[in-house]
Amino acid sequence: MHSSPHASPLLQGLNNEQAAAVTLPQTHALILAGAGSGKTRVLTTRIAWLMQTGQVSPGGLLAVTFTNKAAKEMLTRLSAMLPVNVRGMWVGTFHGLCNRFLRAHWKLANLSQTFQILDTQDQLSAIKRLSKQFQVDDERFPPKQTMRFIAACKEDGLRPKDVVVRDPDDRKRVELYELYEIQCQREGVVDFGELMLRSYELLRDNDALREHYRHRFQHILVDEFQDTNKLQYAWLKQLAGPVGGGGGAILAVGDDDQSIYAFRGARVGNMADFVREYNVTHQIKLEQNYRSFSNILDSANHLISHNKGRLGKNLHTTQGAGEPVRVYESATDFAEAQWMVEEMKQLLRDGKDGEGTNGVQARSEIAVLYRSNAQSRVIETALFNAAMPYRVYGGLRFFERAEIKHALAYLRLLENPLDDTSFMRVVNFPPRGIGARSIEQLQDAARAMGCAMHDSVHAVAGKAGANLSAFVAKIDVLREQTQGKNLRQIIELLLDHTGLIEHYQAEREGADRIENLQELVNAAESFVTQEGFGREAVALPVDGQMINPDTGETLSPLAAFLTHAALESGDNQAQAGQDAIQLMTVHASKGLEFDCVFITGMEEGLFPHENSMNDFDGLEEERRLMYVAITRARRRLYLSHSQTRMLHGQTRYNLKSRFFEELPEHALKWITPARSAFADAMPSRRDAWQNPAWQNNAWGGGAATAVAPKPVAQRAAPVSSGPNAWVRSGVQVFHTKFGEGAVVSIEGVGDDARAQVNFSRHGTKWLALSVAKLTQV
DNA sequence: AATGTTAGAGTTTTT
DNA sequence: CTCTAACATT
């Protein structure tokens, strides 16, 4: 078929491994793609090559990613390579593709044709509503926890009946899961997990359908395979069928060293399982890195080599050593931030002078990475004081804003009046005299009749009932008025008639919200055009049937837009456009690259995070996270830690991160001023630093089982004079108010001495030893 | 129903 | 410290 693999211009500029991956035959294969090794390029070129050589038609291919951003990127690059209509292709996110599948087979999936998608906010409010209705003690079963439980079950592919119950609490949670399912089904809504699970089950249980898709998708490409959860892998297996069964070939692309989403169900183990279950003989490693200088790569390689059970990969580059990785220690978190700002200023000055390698050309080429969002504040303060423009990633996205969600809730009620989540959101917004009492009555009525709140308003008597009926009438009138109108007109009508705009006009801070609502109108219009409906298309056809010729979905423009809003929450478009320093968590930085990267807060307890370092897997994931952070940098990398840090209103004394010990000495350069004024001023550093419990708990021994670190009594000299001089780390004490507890650590000397005590009934407290009333147990 | 007060919690995040 | 949610007050 392809006697000379390099004949196609598509393959030009690829290295041997990349070209080999692109031109693989139709078999199951695993591409281990290291950071910066051209993974996306390989994926898109593979698709283009398959189509160009006639091995597959656009319809015979399925490519799946995790984020909309990645999917979009793939499609953009693809259409640049080939003259092909990409819109009809099955390229998208797991959830996007499942949605498409369920829209096409809604009847078989036992869904309403107008099913709506719940985002996390909606899901939580649905569970809160459920908890209230069934009088669940939300102290014992917090709605958030229930939500996580349900999501985790679905990620594992478990329905209520499949969950193994270990204790009465579990039983209750499963019961809630069951009730939640009934509620969702009645209301015609699905959450994110349900999109996946329902699709998987439909494929599993419907032989004809499954065979159809197995036959259709000859090539299945999976991006970021290391982040797939159990259910997603099972879904892929349904599509591909058994080995040798004539189904499609899975090309899995991933990097086990960059698996950082275990906390949301990702299973790195899927990679090894895939190799075993599909007898994968075609494994290609992309180890040539085109991004970073070797000091940076060496650091990454050296660090990650401390993880066990890796598939094994070592990045290399033909670029030189480059700048050393600079390490800085500061006295306080604020000093750390200030130092960083000064360093940035210098880098930007050097960049202006056109020194090339020494400076940075644009602020947007500088990124500050941190482990947790709370760390951004002090950095923001320093940047703000220096009048340095910056942008913080994360936070509320467009479709998650309250005013947008209100408008969408009205839209959803036009589509699906049974959606009680949307009903509840706007029944009294803007306020129309329907208070908690009225809503309670309505819920009682709805439960008694076993129907939606929308359909039970007539059962509520008196003024409350009149108000509720008026609201429903308003929605119904609105639906009447949408006849023959396009989407933009409908939204404008809605904003006007519901009084949303009016409400925000009266509000002091409402101007931004009104602006956002107007932006929603624009977003809707550009969506409708881009999706090929045509700007003036009637948004809600009378008979409900409308088939998108590209996708085969039976979606009206309105329904499609609502889906779009649920599945793509949009960017947090904060001051985009301006050249600014980039601030984000390490997680958020995955997939990005910058000339210069600062990794801050490199401290025990922060990075690795204290909640993750007590078990082996958690620590390994923290290390992978660090690996991701390091490999974001092209030319310059800074690592910094601080001796003290304000966290939750308390000053913490953190040890420097253990990860420093895992970096290669030759690549590092310590740039902390030798004569640091603060070193002596620090209160009893030795004592403060010796105490954290985990210090005595070495993982280096290769322990494979999790061991909780135990406080170890210190040999240190007494830190406190006076009555509490006997207090030591690890000692059991009794406090007149807090009861019994264990001393975790001690810091400071003399009158400043404080002990951190973990009380069994009141949690961890810091007590001043000069005043605390403690007795030895 | 709007506004003020207090208690509690506070990794990481996409869909 | 800082944000949120629940509670209390007018």
mmCIF file of C-alpha atoms in Angstrom, chain A residues 8-280:
data_model
loop_
_atom_site.group_PDB
_atom_site.id
_atom_site.type_symbol
_atom_site.label_atom_id
_atom_site.label_comp_id
_atom_site.label_asym_id
_atom_site.label_seq_id
_atom_site.Cartn_x
_atom_site.Cartn_y
_atom_site.Cartn_z
ATOM 1 C CA SER A 8 3.751 11.621 1.152
ATOM 2 C CA PRO A 9 4.467 15.275 1.849
ATOM 3 C CA LEU A 10 2.510 14.787 5.030
ATOM 4 C CA LEU A 11 5.406 12.851 6.471
ATOM 5 C CA GLN A 12 8.000 15.455 5.804
ATOM 6 C CA GLY A 13 9.760 16.793 8.825
ATOM 7 C CA LEU A 14 8.770 13.871 11.021
ATOM 8 C CA ASN A 15 11.437 11.897 12.841
ATOM 9 C CA ASN A 16 11.608 8.141 12.419
ATOM 10 C CA GLU A 17 9.452 7.300 15.394
ATOM 11 C CA GLN A 18 6.853 9.886 14.514
ATOM 12 C CA ALA A 19 6.710 8.665 10.924
ATOM 13 C CA ALA A 20 6.448 5.089 12.110
ATOM 14 C CA ALA A 21 3.516 6.013 14.338
ATOM 15 C CA VAL A 22 1.777 7.893 11.553
ATOM 16 C CA THR A 23 2.119 5.033 9.087
ATOM 17 C CA LEU A 24 1.277 2.129 11.371
ATOM 18 C CA PRO A 25 -0.868 -0.564 9.783
ATOM 19 C CA GLN A 26 -4.409 -1.070 11.013
ATOM 20 C CA THR A 27 -3.592 -2.710 14.327
ATOM 21 C CA HIS A 28 -3.921 -1.902 17.979
ATOM 22 C CA ALA A 29 -1.005 0.244 18.998
ATOM 23 C CA LEU A 30 0.305 2.284 21.875
ATOM 24 C CA ILE A 31 2.248 5.480 21.359
ATOM 25 C CA LEU A 32 4.161 6.577 24.431
ATOM 26 C CA ALA A 33 4.473 10.236 23.716
ATOM 27 C CA GLY A 34 6.715 12.198 26.048
ATOM 28 C CA ALA A 35 6.184 15.836 26.848
ATOM 29 C CA GLY A 36 7.004 18.060 23.903
ATOM 30 C CA SER A 37 7.539 15.142 21.541
ATOM 31 C CA GLY A 38 5.022 16.236 18.918
ATOM 32 C CA LYS A 39 2.102 14.131 20.066
ATOM 33 C CA THR A 40 -0.683 16.213 18.569
ATOM 34 C CA ARG A 41 1.180 16.451 15.328
ATOM 35 C CA VAL A 42 1.458 12.681 15.144
ATOM 36 C CA LEU A 43 -2.221 12.209 15.888
ATOM 37 C CA THR A 44 -3.450 14.643 13.297
ATOM 38 C CA THR A 45 -0.951 13.554 10.689
ATOM 39 C CA ARG A 46 -1.996 9.972 11.270
ATOM 40 C CA ILE A 47 -5.607 10.853 10.546
ATOM 41 C CA ALA A 48 -4.682 12.861 7.475
ATOM 42 C CA TRP A 49 -2.419 10.096 6.219
ATOM 43 C CA LEU A 50 -5.059 7.404 6.671
ATOM 44 C CA MET A 51 -7.544 9.421 4.673
ATOM 45 C CA GLN A 52 -5.131 10.581 2.015
ATOM 46 C CA THR A 53 -3.958 7.057 1.301
ATOM 47 C CA GLY A 54 -7.560 5.950 1.063
ATOM 48 C CA GLN A 55 -7.350 3.597 4.025
ATOM 49 C CA VAL A 56 -10.300 5.166 5.717
ATOM 50 C CA SER A 57 -13.140 7.492 4.873
ATOM 51 C CA PRO A 58 -13.964 10.405 7.169
ATOM 52 C CA GLY A 59 -16.900 8.443 8.500
ATOM 53 C CA GLY A 60 -14.851 5.396 9.416
ATOM 54 C CA LEU A 61 -12.763 7.152 11.942
ATOM 55 C CA LEU A 62 -13.250 8.109 15.563
ATOM 56 C CA ALA A 63 -10.842 10.318 17.453
ATOM 57 C CA VAL A 64 -11.442 11.141 21.068
ATOM 58 C CA THR A 65 -9.888 13.624 23.484
ATOM 59 C CA PHE A 66 -10.649 14.909 26.968
ATOM 60 C CA THR A 67 -11.021 18.610 26.407
ATOM 61 C CA ASN A 68 -12.831 20.620 23.814
ATOM 62 C CA LYS A 69 -9.670 22.596 23.351
ATOM 63 C CA ALA A 70 -7.729 19.521 22.278
ATOM 64 C CA ALA A 71 -10.512 18.401 19.970
ATOM 65 C CA LYS A 72 -10.720 21.793 18.355
ATOM 66 C CA GLU A 73 -6.964 21.931 17.921
ATOM 67 C CA MET A 74 -7.021 18.579 16.186
ATOM 68 C CA LEU A 75 -9.757 19.619 13.793
ATOM 69 C CA THR A 76 -8.068 22.907 12.987
ATOM 70 C CA ARG A 77 -4.790 21.251 12.145
ATOM 71 C CA LEU A 78 -6.557 18.565 10.193
ATOM 72 C CA SER A 79 -8.422 20.934 7.960
ATOM 73 C CA ALA A 80 -5.131 22.714 7.307
ATOM 74 C CA MET A 81 -3.664 19.456 6.031
ATOM 75 C CA LEU A 82 -6.565 18.096 4.033
ATOM 76 C CA PRO A 83 -9.490 19.517 2.097
ATOM 77 C CA VAL A 84 -12.090 17.694 4.125
ATOM 78 C CA ASN A 85 -15.302 18.653 5.818
ATOM 79 C CA VAL A 86 -14.352 17.936 9.404
ATOM 80 C CA ARG A 87 -17.708 18.805 10.902
ATOM 81 C CA GLY A 88 -19.308 15.460 10.239
ATOM 82 C CA MET A 89 -16.338 13.515 11.563
ATOM 83 C CA TRP A 90 -16.468 11.770 14.901
ATOM 84 C CA VAL A 91 -13.743 13.830 16.452
ATOM 85 C CA GLY A 92 -14.489 15.201 19.876
ATOM 86 C CA THR A 93 -14.428 14.718 23.605
ATOM 87 C CA PHE A 94 -15.626 11.530 25.250
ATOM 88 C CA HIS A 95 -18.688 13.344 26.497
ATOM 89 C CA GLY A 96 -19.291 15.184 23.255
ATOM 90 C CA LEU A 97 -19.240 11.966 21.250
ATOM 91 C CA CYS A 98 -21.430 10.155 23.755
ATOM 92 C CA ASN A 99 -23.887 13.008 23.549
ATOM 93 C CA ARG A 100 -23.938 12.746 19.775
ATOM 94 C CA PHE A 101 -24.489 9.016 20.033
ATOM 95 C CA LEU A 102 -27.332 9.387 22.523
ATOM 96 C CA ARG A 103 -29.004 12.136 20.506
ATOM 97 C CA ALA A 104 -29.003 9.805 17.523
ATOM 98 C CA HIS A 105 -30.353 6.859 19.551
ATOM 99 C CA TRP A 106 -32.326 8.577 22.271
ATOM 100 C CA LYS A 107 -35.202 6.136 22.004
ATOM 101 C CA LEU A 108 -33.027 3.060 22.336
ATOM 102 C CA ALA A 109 -31.217 4.701 25.227
ATOM 103 C CA ASN A 110 -34.566 5.240 26.956
ATOM 104 C CA LEU A 111 -34.090 8.996 27.030
ATOM 105 C CA SER A 112 -36.381 11.864 26.261
ATOM 106 C CA GLN A 113 -35.676 13.456 22.923
ATOM 107 C CA THR A 114 -35.145 16.768 24.637
ATOM 108 C CA PHE A 115 -32.905 15.483 27.404
ATOM 109 C CA GLN A 116 -30.832 18.164 29.050
ATOM 110 C CA ILE A 117 -27.322 17.889 30.445
ATOM 111 C CA LEU A 118 -26.623 18.735 34.067
ATOM 112 C CA ASP A 119 -23.323 20.345 34.852
ATOM 113 C CA THR A 120 -21.743 19.991 38.279
ATOM 114 C CA GLN A 121 -23.684 22.906 39.735
ATOM 115 C CA ASP A 122 -26.972 21.545 38.437
ATOM 116 C CA GLN A 123 -26.116 18.106 39.702
ATOM 117 C CA LEU A 124 -25.432 19.401 43.174
ATOM 118 C CA SER A 125 -28.655 21.336 43.349
ATOM 119 C CA ALA A 126 -30.540 18.283 42.094
ATOM 120 C CA ILE A 127 -29.034 16.235 44.909
ATOM 121 C CA LYS A 128 -29.781 18.913 47.491
ATOM 122 C CA ARG A 129 -33.376 18.934 46.345
ATOM 123 C CA LEU A 130 -33.506 15.172 46.589
ATOM 124 C CA SER A 131 -31.938 15.172 50.046
ATOM 125 C CA LYS A 132 -34.498 17.622 51.295
ATOM 126 C CA GLN A 133 -37.357 15.710 49.803
ATOM 127 C CA PHE A 134 -36.333 12.460 51.452
ATOM 128 C CA GLN A 135 -35.274 14.152 54.659
ATOM 129 C CA VAL A 136 -31.708 12.998 54.474
ATOM 130 C CA ASP A 137 -29.474 14.161 57.302
ATOM 131 C CA ASP A 138 -27.063 16.309 55.351
ATOM 132 C CA GLU A 139 -24.645 16.376 58.243
ATOM 133 C CA ARG A 140 -24.094 12.680 57.794
ATOM 134 C CA PHE A 141 -24.544 12.670 54.049
ATOM 135 C CA PRO A 142 -23.363 16.000 52.698
ATOM 136 C CA PRO A 143 -24.752 16.577 49.184
ATOM 137 C CA LYS A 144 -21.270 17.239 47.845
ATOM 138 C CA GLN A 145 -20.081 13.901 49.122
ATOM 139 C CA THR A 146 -23.091 12.137 47.676
ATOM 140 C CA MET A 147 -22.403 13.783 44.363
ATOM 141 C CA ARG A 148 -18.813 12.576 44.410
ATOM 142 C CA PHE A 149 -19.969 9.117 45.349
ATOM 143 C CA ILE A 150 -22.382 8.955 42.430
ATOM 144 C CA ALA A 151 -19.817 10.347 40.020
ATOM 145 C CA ALA A 152 -17.221 7.842 41.230
ATOM 146 C CA CYS A 153 -19.662 4.964 40.784
ATOM 147 C CA LYS A 154 -20.426 6.005 37.249
ATOM 148 C CA GLU A 155 -16.740 6.434 36.455
ATOM 149 C CA ASP A 156 -16.356 2.819 37.445
ATOM 150 C CA GLY A 157 -19.347 1.834 35.357
ATOM 151 C CA LEU A 158 -21.450 0.893 38.384
ATOM 152 C CA ARG A 159 -25.217 1.198 38.663
ATOM 153 C CA PRO A 160 -26.705 1.171 42.177
ATOM 154 C CA LYS A 161 -27.269 -2.573 42.013
ATOM 155 C CA ASP A 162 -23.591 -3.163 41.182
ATOM 156 C CA VAL A 163 -22.139 -1.207 44.079
ATOM 157 C CA VAL A 164 -20.613 -3.328 46.813
ATOM 158 C CA VAL A 165 -22.007 -2.097 50.103
ATOM 159 C CA ARG A 166 -19.666 -2.278 53.096
ATOM 160 C CA ASP A 167 -21.551 -0.441 55.828
ATOM 161 C CA PRO A 168 -24.922 1.180 56.543
ATOM 162 C CA ASP A 169 -23.647 4.547 55.330
ATOM 163 C CA ASP A 170 -22.748 2.986 52.014
ATOM 164 C CA ARG A 171 -26.196 1.490 51.833
ATOM 165 C CA LYS A 172 -27.713 4.907 52.327
ATOM 166 C CA ARG A 173 -25.516 6.425 49.649
ATOM 167 C CA VAL A 174 -26.516 3.725 47.192
ATOM 168 C CA GLU A 175 -30.125 4.373 48.063
ATOM 169 C CA LEU A 176 -29.602 8.047 47.289
ATOM 170 C CA TYR A 177 -27.892 7.120 44.040
ATOM 171 C CA GLU A 178 -30.958 5.079 43.121
ATOM 172 C CA LEU A 179 -33.364 7.877 43.995
ATOM 173 C CA TYR A 180 -31.218 10.324 42.090
ATOM 174 C CA GLU A 181 -31.400 8.150 38.990
ATOM 175 C CA ILE A 182 -35.186 7.980 39.222
ATOM 176 C CA GLN A 183 -35.379 11.734 39.626
ATOM 177 C CA CYS A 184 -33.106 12.386 36.624
ATOM 178 C CA GLN A 185 -35.030 9.965 34.477
ATOM 179 C CA ARG A 186 -38.343 11.576 35.394
ATOM 180 C CA GLU A 187 -37.031 15.045 34.671
ATOM 181 C CA GLY A 188 -35.317 14.119 31.432
ATOM 182 C CA VAL A 189 -31.841 15.138 32.484
ATOM 183 C CA VAL A 190 -28.457 13.397 32.467
ATOM 184 C CA ASP A 191 -25.231 14.303 34.209
ATOM 185 C CA PHE A 192 -21.777 14.018 32.655
ATOM 186 C CA GLY A 193 -21.174 10.548 33.997
ATOM 187 C CA GLU A 194 -24.543 9.409 32.706
ATOM 188 C CA LEU A 195 -23.654 10.440 29.147
ATOM 189 C CA MET A 196 -20.736 8.007 29.267
ATOM 190 C CA LEU A 197 -22.452 5.233 31.178
ATOM 191 C CA ARG A 198 -25.659 5.267 29.164
ATOM 192 C CA SER A 199 -23.688 5.153 25.902
ATOM 193 C CA TYR A 200 -21.582 2.293 27.155
ATOM 194 C CA GLU A 201 -24.613 0.302 28.260
ATOM 195 C CA LEU A 202 -26.430 0.866 25.008
ATOM 196 C CA LEU A 203 -23.452 -0.467 23.062
ATOM 197 C CA ARG A 204 -23.082 -3.376 25.447
ATOM 198 C CA ASP A 205 -26.726 -4.405 25.384
ATOM 199 C CA ASN A 206 -27.798 -3.716 21.823
ATOM 200 C CA ASP A 207 -26.115 -6.237 19.553
ATOM 201 C CA ALA A 208 -27.201 -4.741 16.266
ATOM 202 C CA LEU A 209 -26.168 -1.252 17.191
ATOM 203 C CA ARG A 210 -22.844 -2.379 18.598
ATOM 204 C CA GLU A 211 -22.049 -4.373 15.470
ATOM 205 C CA HIS A 212 -22.968 -1.401 13.332
ATOM 206 C CA TYR A 213 -20.509 0.879 15.067
ATOM 207 C CA ARG A 214 -17.816 -1.771 15.299
ATOM 208 C CA HIS A 215 -18.043 -2.196 11.603
ATOM 209 C CA ARG A 216 -18.132 1.515 10.972
ATOM 210 C CA PHE A 217 -15.175 2.746 13.013
ATOM 211 C CA GLN A 218 -12.143 1.077 11.545
ATOM 212 C CA HIS A 219 -9.759 3.432 13.271
ATOM 213 C CA ILE A 220 -10.156 4.622 16.838
ATOM 214 C CA LEU A 221 -7.641 7.176 18.047
ATOM 215 C CA VAL A 222 -7.418 8.091 21.704
ATOM 216 C CA ASP A 223 -5.577 11.104 23.026
ATOM 217 C CA GLU A 224 -4.291 11.334 26.627
ATOM 218 C CA PHE A 225 -5.003 7.668 27.148
ATOM 219 C CA GLN A 226 -3.341 7.735 30.581
ATOM 220 C CA ASP A 227 -6.222 9.864 31.835
ATOM 221 C CA THR A 228 -9.029 7.532 30.793
ATOM 222 C CA ASN A 229 -11.146 6.107 33.573
ATOM 223 C CA LYS A 230 -12.457 2.596 33.846
ATOM 224 C CA LEU A 231 -15.704 3.379 32.070
ATOM 225 C CA GLN A 232 -14.078 5.218 29.210
ATOM 226 C CA TYR A 233 -11.792 2.296 28.557
ATOM 227 C CA ALA A 234 -14.746 -0.088 28.704
ATOM 228 C CA TRP A 235 -16.578 2.137 26.216
ATOM 229 C CA LEU A 236 -13.598 2.001 23.861
ATOM 230 C CA LYS A 237 -13.526 -1.760 24.173
ATOM 231 C CA GLN A 238 -17.194 -1.963 23.201
ATOM 232 C CA LEU A 239 -16.450 0.050 20.091
ATOM 233 C CA ALA A 240 -13.353 -1.882 19.093
ATOM 234 C CA GLY A 241 -14.628 -5.328 19.955
ATOM 235 C CA PRO A 242 -12.491 -8.302 20.880
ATOM 236 C CA VAL A 243 -9.081 -9.004 19.416
ATOM 237 C CA GLY A 244 -9.425 -10.390 15.935
ATOM 238 C CA GLY A 245 -13.137 -9.725 15.911
ATOM 239 C CA GLY A 246 -13.035 -7.520 12.851
ATOM 240 C CA GLY A 247 -13.637 -4.335 14.801
ATOM 241 C CA GLY A 248 -11.607 -1.190 14.584
ATOM 242 C CA ALA A 249 -8.016 -0.700 15.655
ATOM 243 C CA ILE A 250 -7.282 1.395 18.709
ATOM 244 C CA LEU A 251 -4.367 3.785 18.521
ATOM 245 C CA ALA A 252 -3.812 4.926 22.070
ATOM 246 C CA VAL A 253 -1.570 7.904 22.619
ATOM 247 C CA GLY A 254 -0.464 8.850 26.074
ATOM 248 C CA ASP A 255 2.231 9.347 28.652
ATOM 249 C CA ASP A 256 2.061 7.438 31.899
ATOM 250 C CA ASP A 257 4.424 9.973 33.456
ATOM 251 C CA GLN A 258 1.874 12.711 32.912
ATOM 252 C CA SER A 259 -1.078 11.008 34.509
ATOM 253 C CA ILE A 260 -2.279 13.572 37.053
ATOM 254 C CA TYR A 261 -6.005 12.964 37.305
ATOM 255 C CA ALA A 262 -6.332 9.901 39.513
ATOM 256 C CA PHE A 263 -8.490 11.972 41.845
ATOM 257 C CA ARG A 264 -11.181 12.112 39.232
ATOM 258 C CA GLY A 265 -11.026 8.479 38.271
ATOM 259 C CA ALA A 266 -8.150 8.292 35.788
ATOM 260 C CA ARG A 267 -6.442 4.906 35.716
ATOM 261 C CA VAL A 268 -2.867 4.861 34.441
ATOM 262 C CA GLY A 269 -3.244 1.110 34.620
ATOM 263 C CA ASN A 270 -5.441 1.250 31.522
ATOM 264 C CA MET A 271 -2.262 1.533 29.468
ATOM 265 C CA ALA A 272 -0.812 -1.714 30.736
ATOM 266 C CA ASP A 273 -4.240 -3.367 30.565
ATOM 267 C CA PHE A 274 -4.635 -2.271 26.986
ATOM 268 C CA VAL A 275 -1.278 -3.744 26.008
ATOM 269 C CA ARG A 276 -2.140 -7.011 27.701
ATOM 270 C CA GLU A 277 -5.770 -7.360 26.673
ATOM 271 C CA TYR A 278 -5.209 -6.426 23.076
ATOM 272 C CA ASN A 279 -1.891 -8.131 22.772
ATOM 273 C CA VAL A 280 -0.368 -4.904 21.564
#
